[in-house]
């Protein structure tokens, strides 16, 4: 099986390339969709204009025929002639045939037929006036406002509207005046609105892919981290359990020796070794079980008023042998005026013990440990300072993680599972306190604990 740490970079690169490919495809798809939509809108607009023009001219022809058949119509009897060389006396203007409501309904029907937005448009029928310009013969309610807004837009700006002119004349051009129909519709910026659902879905899909990518990388990192923790824990557990098991095995073999069996003092000595090593193994097992309780937040605290100074003195006295082995001294500067806090006696004592024990373990000869206490208005501070081997920044950021231990190569001169500081952090948090770590590699460490006082 290939280790995760070897294939992890390859997996990250593949996922990153896949994500970039998906984003590129999404962007290309959106661009193509907008381009296609523009072409469709142009085509639909042309079809709509043609349909409107055809219907209006057809309606005018029908209107003329109706008036021709009406013999009593004075305009027909007096002025109409089929002689093509003779000017026609009566060909009605479009503004005489349609009113604004009828023209709006006609344009709307043709827009709907060609799948265009039939809710936002303005229109007008214009007739040219020689030497002046054009005259509005008929128009919608907001036509003039839309026209003015469109005229205000500079050429460099994207027009908010598209303006379409449509000549209203037939092949024979029988009308004495040339009229035009002007339609003002939203410009191409409406494409984004019309494609809004598709674009939103595309963006949402891309966000889902990005989120899935982030979760995948996070899972891979967690798996890599768990794999490292598992390896470290197995190595530590092997070293921690191997020594007492070997000692017990040797003691049992010694007791089985005929020379020892006849010597009561030696049997008592080797039995004591077996008992001590058994206690040591039980303690290690208890520390692992205790970590499981910490993970489940099942720490049962029995709070009572406790003198912190007394706990520190007792713990220091109990560790005198370990201190002597490192030629170490403890400088107690217990200056707190009020050293009493509400705490669990057993768990708080373990916190002080673990911090002192770590200072002893991770130190060289001539160890110096300083323990200070002082009060603020609402808190009690306890500071543990040592001149030990110190920690790197990476180690400081991870020392409270379960089973984590600073790497020391293949040397396992420091015993433990990496649960001591995890326990300390959990107990301090359970007492609603705070813990802060400062350290310099090769110079020592400083642990600052703060506990509330009420």
Short mmCIF file of C-alpha atoms in Angstrom, two decimals:
data_model
loop_
_atom_site.label_atom_id
_atom_site.label_comp_id
_atom_site.label_asym_id
_atom_site.label_seq_id
_atom_site.Cartn_x
_atom_site.Cartn_y
_atom_site.Cartn_z
CA UNK A 1 0.00 0.00 0.00
CA UNK A 2 1.39 3.41 -1.00
CA UNK A 3 1.74 5.75 2.00
CA UNK A 4 -0.68 8.68 1.99
CA UNK A 5 2.10 11.24 2.42
CA UNK A 6 3.58 10.15 -0.93
CA UNK A 7 0.40 10.29 -2.99
CA UNK A 8 -1.07 13.32 -1.21
CA UNK A 9 0.71 15.96 -3.38
CA UNK A 10 -0.31 14.10 -6.54
CA UNK A 11 -3.94 13.99 -5.40
CA UNK A 12 -3.95 17.72 -4.60
CA UNK A 13 -2.45 18.56 -8.01
CA UNK A 14 -4.98 16.36 -9.84
CA UNK A 15 -7.92 17.84 -7.95
CA UNK A 16 -6.63 21.39 -8.56
CA UNK A 17 -6.26 20.76 -12.29
CA UNK A 18 -9.73 19.21 -12.43
CA UNK A 19 -11.20 22.20 -10.62
CA UNK A 20 -9.50 24.67 -12.96
CA UNK A 21 -10.75 22.65 -15.95
CA UNK A 22 -14.32 22.71 -14.65
CA UNK A 23 -14.16 26.47 -14.04
CA UNK A 24 -12.76 27.02 -17.56
CA UNK A 25 -15.58 24.92 -19.04
CA UNK A 26 -18.15 26.87 -17.02
CA UNK A 27 -16.78 30.25 -18.16
CA UNK A 28 -16.65 29.09 -21.80
CA UNK A 29 -20.17 27.76 -21.57
CA UNK A 30 -21.47 31.06 -20.20
CA UNK A 31 -19.70 33.03 -22.97
CA UNK A 32 -21.09 30.74 -25.67
CA UNK A 33 -24.55 30.87 -24.15
CA UNK A 34 -24.50 34.69 -24.17
CA UNK A 35 -23.24 34.80 -27.77
CA UNK A 36 -25.92 32.34 -28.91
CA UNK A 37 -28.56 34.28 -27.00
CA UNK A 38 -27.52 37.50 -28.70
CA UNK A 39 -27.81 35.90 -32.12
CA UNK A 40 -31.20 34.50 -31.20
CA UNK A 41 -32.39 37.87 -29.95
CA UNK A 42 -31.31 39.59 -33.16
CA UNK A 43 -33.06 36.97 -35.27
CA UNK A 44 -36.20 37.08 -33.16
CA UNK A 45 -36.24 40.87 -33.24
CA UNK A 46 -36.06 40.87 -37.06
CA UNK A 47 -38.85 38.31 -37.26
CA UNK A 48 -40.97 40.33 -34.83
CA UNK A 49 -40.47 43.53 -36.83
CA UNK A 50 -41.38 41.77 -40.07
CA UNK A 51 -44.51 40.31 -38.51
CA UNK A 52 -45.62 43.67 -37.10
CA UNK A 53 -45.00 45.44 -40.40
CA UNK A 54 -46.86 42.78 -42.38
CA UNK A 55 -49.87 42.87 -40.05
CA UNK A 56 -50.07 46.67 -40.06
CA UNK A 57 -49.90 46.90 -43.87
CA UNK A 58 -52.44 44.10 -44.19
CA UNK A 59 -54.75 45.87 -41.79
CA UNK A 60 -54.47 49.10 -43.78
CA UNK A 61 -55.28 47.29 -47.04
CA UNK A 62 -58.32 45.73 -45.41
CA UNK A 63 -59.32 49.15 -44.12
CA UNK A 64 -59.01 50.67 -47.61
CA UNK A 65 -61.08 47.90 -49.19
CA UNK A 66 -63.73 48.38 -46.56
CA UNK A 67 -63.88 52.09 -47.32
CA UNK A 68 -64.02 51.40 -51.09
CA UNK A 69 -66.96 49.12 -50.65
CA UNK A 70 -68.71 51.77 -48.66
CA UNK A 71 -70.32 53.82 -51.48
CA UNK A 72 -71.54 56.42 -49.05
CA UNK A 73 -68.05 57.30 -47.91
CA UNK A 74 -67.44 60.81 -49.25
CA UNK A 75 -63.68 60.37 -49.21
CA UNK A 76 -64.03 57.44 -51.57
CA UNK A 77 -66.65 58.85 -53.90
CA UNK A 78 -64.87 62.15 -54.24
CA UNK A 79 -61.23 61.32 -54.31
CA UNK A 80 -60.35 57.67 -54.87
CA UNK A 81 -59.20 56.46 -58.28
CA UNK A 82 -57.54 53.30 -59.57
CA UNK A 83 -55.62 55.30 -62.14
CA UNK A 84 -51.97 54.79 -61.16
CA UNK A 85 -50.88 58.06 -62.79
CA UNK A 86 -53.32 60.00 -60.71
CA UNK A 87 -52.48 60.79 -57.04
CA UNK A 88 -54.67 59.04 -54.55
CA UNK A 89 -56.90 61.32 -52.62
CA UNK A 90 -57.46 59.02 -49.66
CA UNK A 91 -55.02 56.49 -48.19
CA UNK A 92 -55.42 56.47 -44.39
CA UNK A 93 -52.42 56.98 -42.07
CA UNK A 94 -51.54 54.22 -39.61
CA UNK A 95 -52.20 56.61 -36.76
CA UNK A 96 -55.79 56.86 -38.02
CA UNK A 97 -56.24 53.08 -38.06
CA UNK A 98 -54.62 52.18 -34.71
CA UNK A 99 -54.92 53.63 -31.26
CA UNK A 100 -52.09 53.15 -28.66
CA UNK A 101 -53.78 50.20 -26.96
CA UNK A 102 -54.38 48.32 -30.21
CA UNK A 103 -50.82 48.90 -31.39
CA UNK A 104 -49.39 47.74 -28.03
CA UNK A 105 -51.42 44.55 -28.17
CA UNK A 106 -50.24 43.89 -31.74
CA UNK A 107 -46.56 44.37 -30.83
CA UNK A 108 -46.94 42.30 -27.66
CA UNK A 109 -48.50 39.41 -29.56
CA UNK A 110 -45.65 39.37 -32.08
CA UNK A 111 -43.07 39.59 -29.30
CA UNK A 112 -44.60 36.66 -27.49
CA UNK A 113 -44.75 34.71 -30.75
CA UNK A 114 -40.99 35.25 -31.20
CA UNK A 115 -40.18 34.59 -27.52
CA UNK A 116 -39.14 38.14 -26.70
CA UNK A 117 -39.71 40.13 -23.53
CA UNK A 118 -43.18 41.63 -24.10
CA UNK A 119 -43.33 43.56 -20.81
CA UNK A 120 -40.76 46.30 -21.38
CA UNK A 121 -40.95 48.30 -24.57
CA UNK A 122 -42.16 51.66 -25.81
CA UNK A 123 -43.36 52.65 -29.30
CA UNK A 124 -44.46 55.59 -31.45
CA UNK A 125 -45.62 56.33 -34.99
CA UNK A 126 -43.72 59.24 -36.54
CA UNK A 127 -44.53 61.26 -39.64
CA UNK A 128 -41.89 63.45 -41.34
CA UNK A 129 -42.41 67.21 -41.49
CA UNK A 130 -40.41 68.89 -44.22
CA UNK A 131 -37.71 71.14 -42.87
CA UNK A 132 -38.56 70.42 -39.25
CA UNK A 133 -38.03 66.74 -38.55
CA UNK A 134 -40.58 64.23 -37.37
CA UNK A 135 -43.87 64.55 -35.63
CA UNK A 136 -45.22 62.09 -33.09
CA UNK A 137 -48.56 60.95 -34.43
CA UNK A 138 -49.15 58.25 -31.83
CA UNK A 139 -47.03 56.96 -28.94
CA UNK A 140 -47.06 54.92 -25.74
CA UNK A 141 -47.21 56.54 -22.32
CA UNK A 142 -43.48 56.36 -21.46
CA UNK A 143 -42.04 56.65 -24.95
CA UNK A 144 -40.67 60.19 -24.57
CA UNK A 145 -38.90 59.37 -21.28
CA UNK A 146 -37.28 56.24 -22.74
CA UNK A 147 -36.24 58.16 -25.84
CA UNK A 148 -34.62 60.94 -23.78
CA UNK A 149 -32.75 58.42 -21.60
CA UNK A 150 -31.43 56.70 -24.69
CA UNK A 151 -30.26 60.00 -26.19
CA UNK A 152 -28.38 60.86 -22.98
CA UNK A 153 -26.20 57.76 -23.29
CA UNK A 154 -22.89 58.55 -24.95
CA UNK A 155 -21.64 56.53 -27.89
CA UNK A 156 -18.91 54.93 -25.76
CA UNK A 157 -21.43 53.72 -23.19
CA UNK A 158 -23.51 50.61 -23.62
CA UNK A 159 -26.95 51.73 -24.66
CA UNK A 160 -29.68 50.81 -22.27
CA UNK A 161 -32.13 50.48 -25.14
CA UNK A 162 -32.13 49.36 -28.73
CA UNK A 163 -34.16 51.51 -31.10
CA UNK A 164 -35.79 50.00 -34.18
CA UNK A 165 -37.26 52.06 -37.07
CA UNK A 166 -39.83 50.40 -39.26
CA UNK A 167 -41.13 52.13 -42.46
CA UNK A 168 -44.87 51.70 -42.79
CA UNK A 169 -45.29 51.63 -46.57
CA UNK A 170 -46.31 48.95 -49.03
CA UNK A 171 -44.87 48.01 -52.41
CA UNK A 172 -47.08 50.52 -54.30
CA UNK A 173 -46.32 53.25 -51.77
CA UNK A 174 -49.83 54.60 -52.07
CA UNK A 175 -49.56 56.73 -48.94
CA UNK A 176 -49.05 60.45 -49.51
CA UNK A 177 -46.86 60.58 -46.36
CA UNK A 178 -44.18 58.14 -45.22
CA UNK A 179 -44.76 57.04 -41.66
CA UNK A 180 -42.41 55.01 -39.47
CA UNK A 181 -42.92 52.91 -36.38
CA UNK A 182 -40.26 53.26 -33.69
CA UNK A 183 -39.91 50.54 -31.03
CA UNK A 184 -37.61 51.01 -28.06
CA UNK A 185 -36.69 47.75 -26.34
CA UNK A 186 -34.19 46.86 -23.57
CA UNK A 187 -30.69 46.46 -24.93
CA UNK A 188 -28.57 43.32 -24.89
CA UNK A 189 -27.94 43.75 -21.17
CA UNK A 190 -31.27 41.97 -20.75
CA UNK A 191 -29.49 38.81 -21.85
CA UNK A 192 -27.91 38.46 -18.44
CA UNK A 193 -31.35 38.75 -16.87
CA UNK A 194 -32.86 36.25 -19.28
CA UNK A 195 -29.96 33.86 -18.69
CA UNK A 196 -30.01 34.61 -14.97
CA UNK A 197 -31.29 31.21 -13.94
CA UNK A 198 -28.77 29.36 -16.09
CA UNK A 199 -25.86 31.56 -14.97
CA UNK A 200 -26.92 31.30 -11.33
CA UNK A 201 -27.11 27.53 -11.64
CA UNK A 202 -23.69 27.45 -13.26
CA UNK A 203 -22.16 29.62 -10.53
CA UNK A 204 -23.87 27.52 -7.85
CA UNK A 205 -22.53 24.35 -9.45
CA UNK A 206 -19.03 25.83 -9.53
CA UNK A 207 -19.30 26.80 -5.85
CA UNK A 208 -20.38 23.26 -5.02
CA UNK A 209 -17.35 21.93 -6.88
CA UNK A 210 -15.05 24.38 -5.05
CA UNK A 211 -16.61 23.42 -1.70
CA UNK A 212 -16.25 19.73 -2.50
CA UNK A 213 -12.62 20.37 -3.45
CA UNK A 214 -11.96 22.19 -0.16
CA UNK A 215 -13.65 19.44 1.85
CA UNK A 216 -11.69 16.79 -0.03
CA UNK A 217 -8.37 18.52 0.66
CA UNK A 218 -9.38 19.02 4.28
CA UNK A 219 -10.27 15.34 4.60
CA UNK A 220 -6.98 14.35 3.02
CA UNK A 221 -5.09 16.59 5.43
CA UNK A 222 -7.00 15.12 8.37
CA UNK A 223 -6.31 11.61 7.13
CA UNK A 224 -2.63 12.46 6.75
CA UNK A 225 -2.60 13.92 10.24
CA UNK A 226 -4.40 10.90 11.72
CA UNK A 227 -2.01 8.59 9.94
CA UNK A 228 0.97 10.38 11.49
CA UNK A 229 -0.68 10.42 14.92
CA UNK A 230 -1.43 6.70 14.66
CA UNK A 231 2.16 5.91 13.73
CA UNK A 232 3.52 8.06 16.57
CA UNK A 233 1.09 6.55 19.06
CA UNK A 234 1.95 2.98 18.06
CA UNK A 235 5.67 3.75 18.35
CA UNK A 236 5.24 5.43 21.74
CA UNK A 237 2.96 2.70 23.05
CA UNK A 238 5.43 0.03 21.92
CA UNK A 239 8.26 1.70 23.80
CA UNK A 240 6.15 2.43 26.86
CA UNK A 241 4.79 -1.10 27.25
CA UNK A 242 7.86 -2.97 26.11
CA UNK A 243 10.00 -1.90 29.06
CA UNK A 244 7.64 -2.97 31.89
CA UNK A 245 6.80 -6.21 30.10
CA UNK A 246 10.47 -7.02 29.70
CA UNK A 247 11.12 -6.20 33.35
CA UNK A 248 8.20 -8.35 34.52
CA UNK A 249 9.40 -11.22 32.31
CA UNK A 250 12.90 -11.04 33.78
CA UNK A 251 11.53 -10.87 37.33
CA UNK A 252 9.35 -13.92 36.75
CA UNK A 253 12.31 -15.84 35.30
CA UNK A 254 14.39 -14.84 38.30
CA UNK A 255 11.74 -16.02 40.75
CA UNK A 256 11.67 -19.37 38.94
CA UNK A 257 15.38 -19.80 39.55
CA UNK A 258 16.08 -22.44 42.23
CA UNK A 259 18.56 -20.18 44.05
CA UNK A 260 16.01 -17.38 44.29
CA UNK A 261 13.11 -19.65 45.30
CA UNK A 262 14.92 -20.52 48.51
CA UNK A 263 15.60 -16.85 49.29
CA UNK A 264 12.54 -15.08 50.72
CA UNK A 265 14.10 -11.63 50.51
CA UNK A 266 14.87 -11.95 46.78
CA UNK A 267 11.37 -13.27 46.07
CA UNK A 268 9.94 -10.26 47.92
CA UNK A 269 12.28 -7.98 45.94
CA UNK A 270 11.34 -9.37 42.55
CA UNK A 271 7.65 -9.43 43.52
CA UNK A 272 7.94 -5.76 44.36
CA UNK A 273 9.42 -5.10 40.92
CA UNK A 274 6.54 -6.94 39.26
CA UNK A 275 4.05 -4.96 41.35
CA UNK A 276 5.65 -1.61 40.50
CA UNK A 277 5.84 -2.41 36.80
CA UNK A 278 2.23 -3.56 36.89
CA UNK A 279 1.23 -0.25 38.48
CA UNK A 280 3.17 1.54 35.78
CA UNK A 281 1.30 -0.30 33.03
CA UNK A 282 -2.04 0.37 34.74
CA UNK A 283 -1.17 4.03 34.92
CA UNK A 284 -0.45 4.10 31.18
CA UNK A 285 -3.73 2.33 30.41
CA UNK A 286 -5.58 4.76 32.68
CA UNK A 287 -4.04 7.72 30.85
CA UNK A 288 -5.38 6.37 27.54
CA UNK A 289 -8.85 5.75 29.03
CA UNK A 290 -8.74 9.22 30.55
CA UNK A 291 -8.08 10.70 27.12
CA UNK A 292 -11.22 8.99 25.83
CA UNK A 293 -13.23 10.68 28.58
CA UNK A 294 -11.67 14.02 27.67
CA UNK A 295 -12.74 13.54 24.05
CA UNK A 296 -16.32 12.85 25.12
CA UNK A 297 -16.32 15.83 27.54
CA UNK A 298 -17.22 13.52 30.40
CA UNK A 299 -14.90 15.03 33.00
CA UNK A 300 -16.66 15.01 36.36
CA UNK A 301 -15.36 17.85 38.50
CA UNK A 302 -15.89 17.99 42.26
CA UNK A 303 -15.31 21.65 42.90
CA UNK A 304 -14.19 22.81 46.32
CA UNK A 305 -12.20 25.66 47.81
CA UNK A 306 -8.55 24.80 47.35
CA UNK A 307 -5.28 26.46 48.30
CA UNK A 308 -3.17 26.56 45.12
CA UNK A 309 0.03 27.29 47.07
CA UNK A 310 -0.38 24.17 49.15
CA UNK A 311 -0.91 22.00 46.05
CA UNK A 312 2.22 23.44 44.40
CA UNK A 313 4.36 22.82 47.52
CA UNK A 314 3.11 19.23 47.90
CA UNK A 315 3.71 18.42 44.22
CA UNK A 316 7.19 19.93 44.33
CA UNK A 317 8.06 17.83 47.38
CA UNK A 318 6.83 14.66 45.64
CA UNK A 319 9.10 15.30 42.65
CA UNK A 320 12.32 15.91 44.59
CA UNK A 321 13.86 12.62 43.45
CA UNK A 322 13.26 13.41 39.77
CA UNK A 323 14.62 16.92 40.29
CA UNK A 324 17.70 15.58 42.00
CA UNK A 325 18.37 13.27 39.02
CA UNK A 326 18.57 16.35 36.78
CA UNK A 327 20.39 18.42 39.43
CA UNK A 328 17.32 20.64 39.37
CA UNK A 329 15.91 23.26 41.71
CA UNK A 330 12.49 24.86 41.98
CA UNK A 331 12.20 28.55 42.82
CA UNK A 332 8.79 29.21 44.37
CA UNK A 333 7.63 32.83 44.11
CA UNK A 334 4.12 32.40 45.47
CA UNK A 335 3.09 36.05 45.73
CA UNK A 336 -0.67 35.68 45.29
CA UNK A 337 -2.50 37.34 48.17
CA UNK A 338 -5.55 35.12 47.64
CA UNK A 339 -4.42 31.65 46.43
CA UNK A 340 -7.83 30.00 46.88
CA UNK A 341 -9.87 28.93 43.86
CA UNK A 342 -12.83 26.60 43.30
CA UNK A 343 -11.28 23.51 41.71
CA UNK A 344 -11.23 19.73 41.68
CA UNK A 345 -8.44 18.67 44.02
CA UNK A 346 -7.38 15.55 42.06
CA UNK A 347 -7.51 17.03 38.58
CA UNK A 348 -5.87 20.32 39.56
CA UNK A 349 -3.08 18.45 41.33
CA UNK A 350 -2.56 16.43 38.15
CA UNK A 351 -2.26 19.66 36.14
CA UNK A 352 0.52 20.97 38.38
CA UNK A 353 2.20 17.54 38.39
CA UNK A 354 2.11 17.21 34.58
CA UNK A 355 3.57 20.67 34.00
CA UNK A 356 6.40 20.07 36.49
CA UNK A 357 6.97 16.55 35.17
CA UNK A 358 7.24 17.89 31.59
CA UNK A 359 9.73 20.53 32.72
CA UNK A 360 11.86 17.77 34.23
CA UNK A 361 11.52 15.38 31.26
CA UNK A 362 12.33 17.93 28.58
CA UNK A 363 15.43 19.39 30.16
CA UNK A 364 19.15 18.83 30.43
CA UNK A 365 21.31 18.99 33.51
CA UNK A 366 21.11 21.89 35.99
CA UNK A 367 17.38 22.37 35.57
CA UNK A 368 15.89 25.55 36.98
CA UNK A 369 12.13 25.82 37.37
CA UNK A 370 10.39 28.95 38.59
CA UNK A 371 6.76 28.90 39.74
CA UNK A 372 5.08 32.27 40.26
CA UNK A 373 1.59 33.21 41.39
CA UNK A 374 -0.15 36.57 41.59
CA UNK A 375 -3.66 37.99 41.70
CA UNK A 376 -5.54 40.43 39.52
CA UNK A 377 -8.95 41.82 40.35
CA UNK A 378 -10.83 38.71 39.15
CA UNK A 379 -8.19 36.07 38.42
CA UNK A 380 -5.35 34.01 39.83
CA UNK A 381 -2.29 33.53 37.61
CA UNK A 382 0.17 30.62 37.89
CA UNK A 383 3.35 30.75 35.77
CA UNK A 384 5.72 27.80 35.20
CA UNK A 385 9.07 28.83 33.71
CA UNK A 386 11.98 26.48 32.96
CA UNK A 387 15.34 26.55 31.22
CA UNK A 388 14.76 23.28 29.36
CA UNK A 389 15.18 22.38 25.70
CA UNK A 390 12.32 24.65 24.57
CA UNK A 391 10.00 24.19 21.60
CA UNK A 392 9.76 25.31 18.00
CA UNK A 393 6.79 27.29 16.68
CA UNK A 394 5.36 24.20 15.01
CA UNK A 395 5.57 22.26 18.27
CA UNK A 396 3.94 25.09 20.25
CA UNK A 397 1.00 25.12 17.83
CA UNK A 398 0.43 21.36 18.31
CA UNK A 399 1.40 20.50 21.89
CA UNK A 400 -2.22 20.33 23.03
CA UNK A 401 -3.15 17.81 20.33
CA UNK A 402 -3.82 14.30 21.50
CA UNK A 403 -0.88 11.86 21.12
CA UNK A 404 1.33 14.59 19.68
CA UNK A 405 4.94 14.60 20.80
CA UNK A 406 7.84 16.68 19.52
CA UNK A 407 9.98 14.69 17.13
CA UNK A 408 13.35 13.66 18.59
CA UNK A 409 14.46 11.29 15.84
CA UNK A 410 14.81 7.67 16.87
CA UNK A 411 15.73 8.54 20.45
CA UNK A 412 12.97 7.68 22.93
CA UNK A 413 14.52 8.88 26.14
CA UNK A 414 11.30 10.71 27.10
CA UNK A 415 8.47 8.38 28.05
CA UNK A 416 4.78 8.99 27.49
CA UNK A 417 1.92 8.88 25.02
CA UNK A 418 1.67 12.60 24.33
CA UNK A 419 -1.46 12.97 26.47
CA UNK A 420 -0.15 15.07 29.36
CA UNK A 421 -0.64 18.54 27.89
CA UNK A 422 -3.89 17.49 26.22
CA UNK A 423 -5.14 16.60 29.68
CA UNK A 424 -3.82 19.87 31.13
CA UNK A 425 -5.63 21.92 28.48
CA UNK A 426 -8.88 20.01 28.99
CA UNK A 427 -8.79 20.45 32.78
CA UNK A 428 -7.95 24.15 32.56
CA UNK A 429 -10.84 24.64 30.12
CA UNK A 430 -13.16 22.64 32.39
CA UNK A 431 -12.33 25.07 35.20
CA UNK A 432 -13.13 27.96 32.81
CA UNK A 433 -9.51 28.98 32.84
CA UNK A 434 -6.96 29.87 30.16
CA UNK A 435 -3.51 28.55 29.31
CA UNK A 436 -0.84 30.33 27.30
CA UNK A 437 2.48 28.92 26.06
CA UNK A 438 5.69 30.79 25.23
CA UNK A 439 8.89 29.01 24.31
CA UNK A 440 12.23 29.47 22.59
CA UNK A 441 14.05 26.48 21.17
CA UNK A 442 17.11 25.75 23.30
CA UNK A 443 16.25 28.31 25.99
CA UNK A 444 13.18 27.02 27.79
CA UNK A 445 9.42 27.32 28.06
CA UNK A 446 6.83 29.35 29.93
CA UNK A 447 3.28 28.18 30.73
CA UNK A 448 0.85 30.80 32.03
CA UNK A 449 -2.39 29.58 33.63
CA UNK A 450 -5.28 31.90 34.52
CA UNK A 451 -8.16 30.80 36.77
CA UNK A 452 -11.21 32.94 37.58
CA UNK A 453 -11.87 33.97 41.18
CA UNK A 454 -15.25 35.14 42.36
#
